[in-house]
Short mmCIF file of C-alpha atoms in Angstrom, two decimals:
data_model
loop_
_atom_site.label_atom_id
_atom_site.label_comp_id
_atom_site.label_asym_id
_atom_site.label_seq_id
_atom_site.Cartn_x
_atom_site.Cartn_y
_atom_site.Cartn_z
CA MET A 1 35.21 -155.99 -18.89
CA ALA A 2 37.30 -153.23 -17.92
CA VAL A 3 39.90 -154.32 -14.51
CA SER A 4 41.94 -151.93 -12.70
CA PHE A 5 45.04 -152.52 -11.43
CA VAL A 6 45.75 -150.69 -8.61
CA THR A 7 49.66 -149.75 -6.56
CA THR A 8 49.86 -147.87 -3.75
CA SER A 9 51.94 -144.49 -3.86
CA PRO A 10 51.89 -140.95 -2.71
CA GLU A 11 50.62 -139.54 -5.47
CA GLU A 12 47.86 -142.07 -5.18
CA GLU A 13 47.54 -140.65 -1.52
CA GLU A 14 47.07 -137.31 -2.70
CA ALA A 15 44.65 -138.04 -5.35
CA LYS A 16 42.10 -140.23 -2.36
CA PRO A 17 38.75 -138.23 -2.85
CA LYS A 18 38.29 -135.04 -0.80
CA LEU A 19 35.00 -132.71 -0.43
CA GLY A 20 34.49 -129.72 1.30
CA LEU A 21 33.92 -125.59 0.63
CA GLY A 22 36.72 -123.43 -0.31
CA ASN A 23 40.07 -124.08 0.64
CA ILE A 24 38.62 -127.18 3.39
CA GLN A 25 38.39 -129.97 2.58
CA THR A 26 37.55 -133.24 4.83
CA PRO A 27 37.84 -136.74 3.17
CA LEU A 28 34.73 -138.09 1.72
CA ILE A 29 32.96 -140.67 4.99
CA PHE A 30 30.59 -142.86 3.20
CA ASN A 31 27.76 -141.65 5.92
CA PRO A 32 24.33 -143.22 3.78
CA SER A 33 21.62 -141.50 6.28
CA MET A 34 23.17 -138.16 5.34
CA LEU A 35 24.04 -139.31 1.55
CA ASN A 36 20.54 -140.60 0.99
CA LEU A 37 18.80 -137.09 2.07
CA GLN A 38 21.03 -135.80 -1.00
CA PRO A 39 19.08 -136.01 -4.54
CA ASN A 40 22.72 -136.81 -6.19
CA ILE A 41 25.14 -139.64 -4.73
CA PRO A 42 28.86 -138.60 -4.94
CA ASN A 43 30.51 -139.28 -8.22
CA GLN A 44 33.05 -141.41 -6.52
CA PHE A 45 29.97 -143.36 -6.86
CA ILE A 46 29.06 -143.58 -10.08
CA TRP A 47 30.04 -146.27 -12.35
CA PRO A 48 31.26 -146.66 -16.59
CA ASP A 49 28.85 -147.06 -18.01
CA ASP A 50 29.80 -150.29 -19.23
CA GLU A 51 30.06 -151.21 -15.58
CA LYS A 52 27.16 -149.79 -14.63
CA PRO A 53 23.75 -152.27 -13.16
CA SER A 54 21.43 -154.23 -14.84
CA ILE A 55 18.59 -155.50 -11.28
CA ASP A 56 16.36 -157.15 -14.15
CA VAL A 57 18.89 -159.55 -15.34
CA PRO A 58 17.35 -163.74 -15.08
CA GLU A 59 18.65 -166.11 -13.11
CA LEU A 60 21.44 -168.53 -12.46
CA ASP A 61 20.60 -172.43 -12.44
CA VAL A 62 22.62 -173.45 -9.48
CA PRO A 63 22.28 -176.81 -8.11
CA LEU A 64 21.37 -177.17 -4.97
CA ILE A 65 23.03 -179.93 -3.05
CA ASP A 66 21.93 -181.72 0.08
CA LEU A 67 24.77 -182.31 2.51
CA GLN A 68 22.01 -184.66 5.26
CA ASN A 69 23.84 -188.23 5.61
CA LEU A 70 25.47 -187.28 2.05
CA LEU A 71 28.80 -188.46 2.98
CA SER A 72 27.48 -191.89 4.41
CA ALA A 73 25.69 -192.15 1.22
CA PRO A 74 27.76 -193.84 -1.62
CA SER A 75 25.01 -193.03 -3.94
CA SER A 76 23.86 -189.28 -2.93
CA THR A 77 27.43 -188.26 -2.87
CA LEU A 78 28.31 -189.65 -5.91
CA GLU A 79 25.22 -187.55 -7.67
CA ALA A 80 26.83 -184.45 -5.49
CA SER A 81 30.13 -184.77 -6.74
CA ARG A 82 29.07 -184.86 -10.00
CA GLN A 83 26.72 -181.47 -10.05
CA ILE A 84 29.82 -179.78 -8.14
CA SER A 85 32.09 -180.44 -10.49
CA GLU A 86 29.65 -179.57 -13.51
CA ALA A 87 28.95 -176.47 -11.70
CA CYS A 88 32.45 -175.37 -10.82
CA LYS A 89 33.92 -176.49 -13.86
CA LYS A 90 31.12 -173.60 -15.33
CA HIS A 91 31.26 -170.39 -13.14
CA GLY A 92 31.88 -172.11 -9.34
CA PHE A 93 28.97 -171.63 -7.86
CA PHE A 94 26.70 -174.06 -6.32
CA LEU A 95 24.11 -173.95 -2.74
CA VAL A 96 23.98 -176.28 -0.02
CA VAL A 97 20.72 -177.63 2.10
CA ASN A 98 20.61 -179.87 5.66
CA HIS A 99 23.96 -178.50 6.34
CA GLY A 100 23.38 -178.89 9.95
CA ILE A 101 24.17 -175.05 11.23
CA SER A 102 20.90 -174.14 13.83
CA GLU A 103 18.30 -171.64 12.30
CA LYS A 104 18.70 -169.55 15.82
CA LEU A 105 22.42 -168.77 15.22
CA ILE A 106 21.99 -167.59 11.50
CA SER A 107 19.32 -165.21 12.84
CA ASP A 108 20.98 -163.99 15.63
CA ALA A 109 24.52 -163.23 13.34
CA HIS A 110 21.34 -161.28 11.49
CA GLU A 111 20.27 -160.26 13.85
CA TYR A 112 24.12 -159.01 16.11
CA THR A 113 24.89 -157.47 11.89
CA SER A 114 22.19 -155.29 11.96
CA ARG A 115 22.96 -154.19 15.24
CA PHE A 116 26.28 -152.97 14.69
CA PHE A 117 26.14 -151.53 11.09
CA ASP A 118 22.62 -149.33 13.46
CA MET A 119 25.77 -147.43 15.47
CA PRO A 120 26.20 -144.47 15.14
CA LEU A 121 29.39 -143.51 12.06
CA SER A 122 31.91 -142.55 15.58
CA GLU A 123 31.03 -145.67 17.08
CA LYS A 124 32.04 -148.13 14.17
CA GLN A 125 34.83 -146.55 12.85
CA ARG A 126 36.31 -146.94 16.40
CA VAL A 127 37.36 -150.83 14.53
CA LEU A 128 37.87 -148.74 11.31
CA ARG A 129 40.25 -151.03 8.53
CA LYS A 130 43.63 -149.12 9.05
CA PRO A 131 45.47 -149.32 5.44
CA GLY A 132 47.38 -152.43 3.78
CA GLU A 133 44.54 -154.38 6.84
CA SER A 134 42.47 -157.32 5.65
CA VAL A 135 40.10 -156.71 9.65
CA GLY A 136 38.19 -153.97 11.16
CA TYR A 137 35.27 -151.77 9.87
CA ALA A 138 35.45 -150.42 6.50
CA SER A 139 33.00 -147.58 5.11
CA SER A 140 32.98 -148.00 1.45
CA PHE A 141 37.09 -148.95 1.15
CA THR A 142 37.06 -144.27 0.81
CA GLY A 143 40.17 -144.60 2.19
CA ARG A 144 41.56 -147.18 -0.66
CA PHE A 145 39.97 -146.13 -3.63
CA SER A 146 38.97 -142.92 -5.14
CA THR A 147 36.58 -144.04 -8.20
CA LYS A 148 34.27 -147.07 -7.54
CA LEU A 149 33.28 -146.74 -4.47
CA PRO A 150 31.10 -149.63 -3.20
CA TRP A 151 27.87 -148.67 -1.65
CA LYS A 152 28.15 -150.62 1.33
CA GLU A 153 29.72 -151.14 4.46
CA THR A 154 31.71 -153.65 6.24
CA LEU A 155 32.73 -155.70 9.46
CA SER A 156 35.88 -158.09 8.53
CA PHE A 157 37.44 -159.90 11.72
CA ARG A 158 40.02 -163.27 11.32
CA PHE A 159 38.75 -166.54 12.81
CA CYS A 160 41.39 -169.14 13.62
CA ASP A 161 40.89 -173.06 13.10
CA ASP A 162 43.76 -173.44 16.38
CA LYS A 163 43.39 -174.82 19.02
CA SER A 164 45.88 -172.13 20.66
CA ARG A 165 43.49 -169.78 19.36
CA SER A 166 40.20 -171.24 20.08
CA LYS A 167 38.42 -167.65 21.29
CA SER A 168 39.90 -165.04 18.09
CA VAL A 169 36.76 -164.31 17.52
CA GLN A 170 35.26 -163.62 20.67
CA ASP A 171 38.67 -161.79 22.16
CA TYR A 172 38.85 -159.03 18.72
CA PHE A 173 35.44 -158.16 20.12
CA CYS A 174 36.04 -157.73 23.10
CA ASP A 175 39.27 -155.84 22.60
CA ALA A 176 38.69 -153.69 20.10
CA LEU A 177 35.33 -152.79 20.81
CA GLY A 178 35.15 -153.82 25.09
CA HIS A 179 33.33 -156.60 27.06
CA GLY A 180 30.08 -154.88 26.51
CA PHE A 181 30.74 -156.61 23.15
CA GLU A 182 31.04 -160.09 24.55
CA PRO A 183 27.61 -161.27 23.47
CA PHE A 184 28.70 -160.70 19.66
CA GLY A 185 31.91 -162.34 20.30
CA LYS A 186 30.26 -165.04 21.02
CA VAL A 187 27.67 -165.38 18.24
CA TYR A 188 29.98 -164.93 15.45
CA GLN A 189 32.85 -167.29 17.30
CA GLU A 190 30.12 -170.34 17.14
CA TYR A 191 29.34 -168.63 13.34
CA CYS A 192 32.89 -169.16 12.40
CA GLU A 193 33.16 -172.02 14.00
CA ALA A 194 30.09 -174.27 12.12
CA MET A 195 31.45 -172.56 8.78
CA SER A 196 35.04 -173.42 8.99
CA SER A 197 33.02 -177.29 9.84
CA LEU A 198 30.88 -177.35 7.61
CA SER A 199 33.31 -175.58 5.02
CA LEU A 200 36.11 -179.09 5.69
CA LYS A 201 32.48 -180.47 4.03
CA ILE A 202 32.60 -179.02 1.32
CA MET A 203 35.94 -179.67 0.79
CA GLU A 204 35.84 -183.08 0.81
CA LEU A 205 33.25 -183.15 -2.28
CA LEU A 206 35.22 -180.80 -3.91
CA GLY A 207 38.28 -183.85 -3.51
CA LEU A 208 35.57 -186.35 -4.89
CA SER A 209 34.96 -184.15 -7.47
CA LEU A 210 37.88 -183.90 -8.66
CA GLY A 211 39.28 -187.22 -8.19
CA VAL A 212 42.14 -186.97 -5.26
CA ASN A 213 41.30 -187.98 -1.94
CA ARG A 214 38.43 -187.30 -0.15
CA ASP A 215 40.66 -186.34 3.35
CA TYR A 216 43.25 -184.08 0.45
CA PHE A 217 41.63 -180.82 0.76
CA ARG A 218 40.06 -181.29 4.03
CA ASP A 219 43.80 -181.51 5.53
CA PHE A 220 45.36 -178.78 3.69
CA PHE A 221 42.67 -176.66 5.05
CA GLY A 222 42.93 -178.00 8.88
CA GLU A 223 44.25 -174.80 11.26
CA ASN A 224 42.69 -172.50 8.52
CA ASP A 225 42.97 -168.45 8.72
CA SER A 226 39.96 -167.40 7.24
CA ILE A 227 38.32 -163.88 7.40
CA MET A 228 34.99 -163.64 8.39
CA ARG A 229 32.46 -160.71 6.50
CA LEU A 230 29.47 -158.61 7.62
CA ASN A 231 28.05 -156.81 4.73
CA TYR A 232 25.44 -153.85 5.00
CA TYR A 233 23.80 -152.84 1.11
CA PRO A 234 22.15 -149.44 3.27
CA PRO A 235 19.47 -148.23 -0.10
CA CYS A 236 20.64 -145.82 -2.47
CA GLN A 237 17.92 -143.19 -3.72
CA LYS A 238 20.11 -143.96 -7.74
CA PRO A 239 20.84 -147.86 -7.39
CA ASP A 240 20.99 -147.19 -11.23
CA LEU A 241 24.27 -146.04 -10.76
CA THR A 242 25.93 -147.44 -8.73
CA LEU A 243 27.34 -150.71 -7.48
CA GLY A 244 26.63 -152.91 -3.81
CA THR A 245 29.60 -154.67 -4.59
CA GLY A 246 32.10 -154.13 -7.96
CA PRO A 247 32.66 -157.18 -10.28
CA HIS A 248 35.75 -159.35 -8.87
CA CYS A 249 36.54 -162.95 -8.18
CA ASP A 250 37.42 -163.88 -4.12
CA PRO A 251 40.64 -164.29 -3.91
CA THR A 252 40.22 -167.04 -0.84
CA SER A 253 39.71 -169.96 -0.82
CA LEU A 254 35.79 -170.65 -0.20
CA THR A 255 32.69 -168.87 -0.32
CA ILE A 256 30.56 -169.58 2.20
CA LEU A 257 27.11 -166.71 2.04
CA HIS A 258 24.41 -166.54 3.72
CA GLN A 259 22.07 -163.83 1.89
CA ASP A 260 18.58 -162.33 3.62
CA HIS A 261 15.40 -162.21 1.38
CA ILE A 262 16.94 -159.16 -1.03
CA ASN A 263 17.56 -159.84 -3.88
CA GLY A 264 20.97 -158.64 -4.98
CA LEU A 265 23.71 -161.13 -5.44
CA GLN A 266 24.43 -161.71 -9.78
CA VAL A 267 27.18 -163.89 -11.35
CA PHE A 268 28.45 -163.21 -14.27
CA VAL A 269 27.56 -166.61 -16.89
CA GLU A 270 28.17 -166.81 -20.83
CA ASN A 271 28.66 -163.08 -21.03
CA GLN A 272 25.07 -162.39 -19.30
CA TRP A 273 24.94 -161.50 -15.83
CA ARG A 274 22.52 -163.68 -13.75
CA SER A 275 21.22 -163.30 -10.29
CA ILE A 276 21.02 -166.08 -7.30
CA ARG A 277 17.49 -166.00 -5.25
CA PRO A 278 18.17 -165.40 -1.86
CA ASN A 279 17.28 -168.96 0.17
CA PRO A 280 17.22 -168.42 3.35
CA LYS A 281 17.39 -172.06 4.46
CA ALA A 282 20.63 -172.46 1.89
CA PHE A 283 24.33 -171.11 1.84
CA VAL A 284 25.24 -169.61 -1.48
CA VAL A 285 29.67 -171.57 -2.11
CA ASN A 286 31.61 -169.92 -4.71
CA ILE A 287 35.01 -171.25 -5.63
CA GLY A 288 37.59 -168.68 -5.28
CA ASP A 289 41.17 -167.99 -7.15
CA THR A 290 43.37 -169.72 -4.50
CA PHE A 291 40.79 -173.14 -4.86
CA MET A 292 41.65 -172.51 -8.53
CA ALA A 293 45.23 -172.80 -8.24
CA LEU A 294 44.38 -176.05 -6.17
CA SER A 295 42.99 -177.58 -8.33
CA ASN A 296 45.38 -176.43 -11.31
CA ASP A 297 42.72 -174.33 -12.90
CA ARG A 298 40.31 -177.64 -13.25
CA TYR A 299 37.90 -175.51 -11.05
CA LYS A 300 36.51 -171.69 -11.90
CA SER A 301 36.76 -168.56 -9.47
CA CYS A 302 33.86 -166.73 -10.95
CA LEU A 303 33.10 -162.80 -11.57
CA HIS A 304 30.53 -161.56 -9.65
CA ARG A 305 28.84 -158.23 -7.82
CA ALA A 306 26.93 -157.57 -5.50
CA VAL A 307 23.58 -154.28 -7.08
CA VAL A 308 21.60 -152.48 -4.55
CA ASN A 309 18.00 -151.12 -4.64
CA SER A 310 16.18 -147.85 -3.66
CA GLU A 311 13.44 -149.07 -1.33
CA SER A 312 15.64 -151.56 1.25
CA GLU A 313 18.88 -152.27 3.15
CA ARG A 314 20.60 -155.51 2.48
CA LYS A 315 22.61 -158.06 4.90
CA SER A 316 24.71 -160.99 4.01
CA LEU A 317 27.15 -162.65 5.89
CA ALA A 318 29.96 -163.58 4.33
CA PHE A 319 32.84 -166.42 5.49
CA PHE A 320 36.18 -166.82 3.81
CA LEU A 321 37.62 -170.18 4.16
CA CYS A 322 42.09 -169.75 3.66
CA PRO A 323 44.56 -171.55 4.27
CA LYS A 324 47.23 -171.40 7.60
CA ASN A 325 49.17 -168.29 6.34
CA ASP A 326 52.36 -170.39 5.57
CA ARG A 327 50.77 -173.40 3.92
CA VAL A 328 52.43 -173.70 0.19
CA VAL A 329 49.53 -173.58 -2.41
CA LYS A 330 49.95 -175.86 -4.84
CA PRO A 331 48.01 -178.35 -7.02
CA PRO A 332 47.89 -182.63 -5.73
CA THR A 333 49.66 -184.47 -7.88
CA GLU A 334 46.81 -186.23 -9.31
CA LEU A 335 45.97 -183.13 -10.83
CA LEU A 336 49.19 -183.25 -13.02
CA ASP A 337 50.20 -185.00 -16.15
CA SER A 338 52.73 -185.12 -18.19
CA ILE A 339 49.89 -183.46 -20.42
CA THR A 340 48.50 -180.97 -17.27
CA SER A 341 51.73 -178.70 -16.89
CA ARG A 342 51.06 -176.09 -14.36
CA ARG A 343 49.14 -173.02 -14.18
CA TYR A 344 50.82 -171.03 -11.44
CA PRO A 345 53.24 -171.26 -9.01
CA ASP A 346 53.73 -171.90 -5.69
CA PHE A 347 52.52 -169.18 -3.52
CA THR A 348 51.13 -169.09 0.32
CA TRP A 349 48.08 -167.17 1.38
CA SER A 350 49.93 -164.53 3.30
CA MET A 351 51.19 -163.95 -0.04
CA PHE A 352 48.42 -162.99 -2.21
CA LEU A 353 46.32 -161.44 0.56
CA GLU A 354 48.99 -158.88 1.33
CA PHE A 355 49.04 -158.72 -2.87
CA THR A 356 45.58 -158.00 -3.07
CA GLN A 357 45.49 -154.99 0.22
CA LYS A 358 48.34 -153.29 -0.77
CA HIS A 359 48.56 -153.74 -4.47
CA TYR A 360 45.64 -154.54 -6.99
CA ARG A 361 41.78 -154.02 -6.78
CA ALA A 362 40.40 -157.93 -7.01
CA ASP A 363 38.40 -158.45 -10.89
CA MET A 364 38.34 -160.35 -13.37
CA ASN A 365 42.04 -161.04 -13.56
CA THR A 366 43.57 -161.00 -10.16
CA LEU A 367 45.07 -164.57 -9.66
CA GLN A 368 47.16 -163.86 -12.96
CA ALA A 369 48.45 -160.62 -12.12
CA PHE A 370 49.26 -161.69 -8.80
CA SER A 371 50.87 -164.83 -10.55
CA ASP A 372 52.65 -162.67 -13.18
CA TRP A 373 53.97 -160.19 -10.62
CA LEU A 374 55.77 -163.11 -8.52
CA THR A 375 57.35 -164.32 -11.77
CA LYS A 376 58.55 -160.99 -12.93
CA PRO A 377 62.79 -160.59 -13.00
#
């Protein structure tokens, strides 16, 4: 599997893709409604042969964890923690159902995702993601990378589980787009609060499965400073040449994903890509690099990607749980002994986030590259 190290430099800035006629050059803009009128996709979206997608892949068998009354039923909790432990040692993916999140809230979140991405490009660009930042609208990351561009649009914003910033999401939409977007802000504020609460419940199970105090990770992620991302994958006339999201491991701690009804998520397990079928009643949960460091490599942050198709658009809602920015990431003492040495140096989430935004394009080796970067002379 190919990996790539990306540094930000003046040379890279000059190498960013340019399209135009004659001597007039304009930056490449990902506008799928225009690009899909062309017989071919631009070369910047074509992936190398060894990374081109395979649509028809076998399904991944992931455990389905029923959260209803889970933490109050010892036998069910024990079985769930066993299933989670097995999955996280192998690939880090599992599903949760009976999670307590209302169907209406999930439906509203998808509806407002459609409304946002249906807006004219000029309107979406009002919240354009700035270089080196992790929030805002991104049009296929054309301003950041020059090759292997993903066939997608995203909108990312921060969620702070901090009483002093209790309306951080709602304020973002109103401040960035105007008070007419207050309904968007209210829905995503409520959705993020629900995701934060759900993620802390899952952290209790992860703690139990690792043999540490059930409150350890829940407390660690109190006042979390997380990221919410809306993903939109338009239809593509050449889906066999490009990817919606390239192969990567999430640098964050825990991802809680809700897919719409279109298949697209694939996970690399045992040297083979496998799909995770959409389930409207379930959330897909996966371990990220930061939690892999917290578990001292016991749990895996697994390579995954998203494919596109020529028939249907696809949407997903991704909540990335992250620690408070200045919290030091290191494994609990229960996971260390005279035999098990530390796999990664101490770091804060803000340091890791900056590394992924300014120095490195996320892939299967992000955490190791970051560790090497931290410890280099």
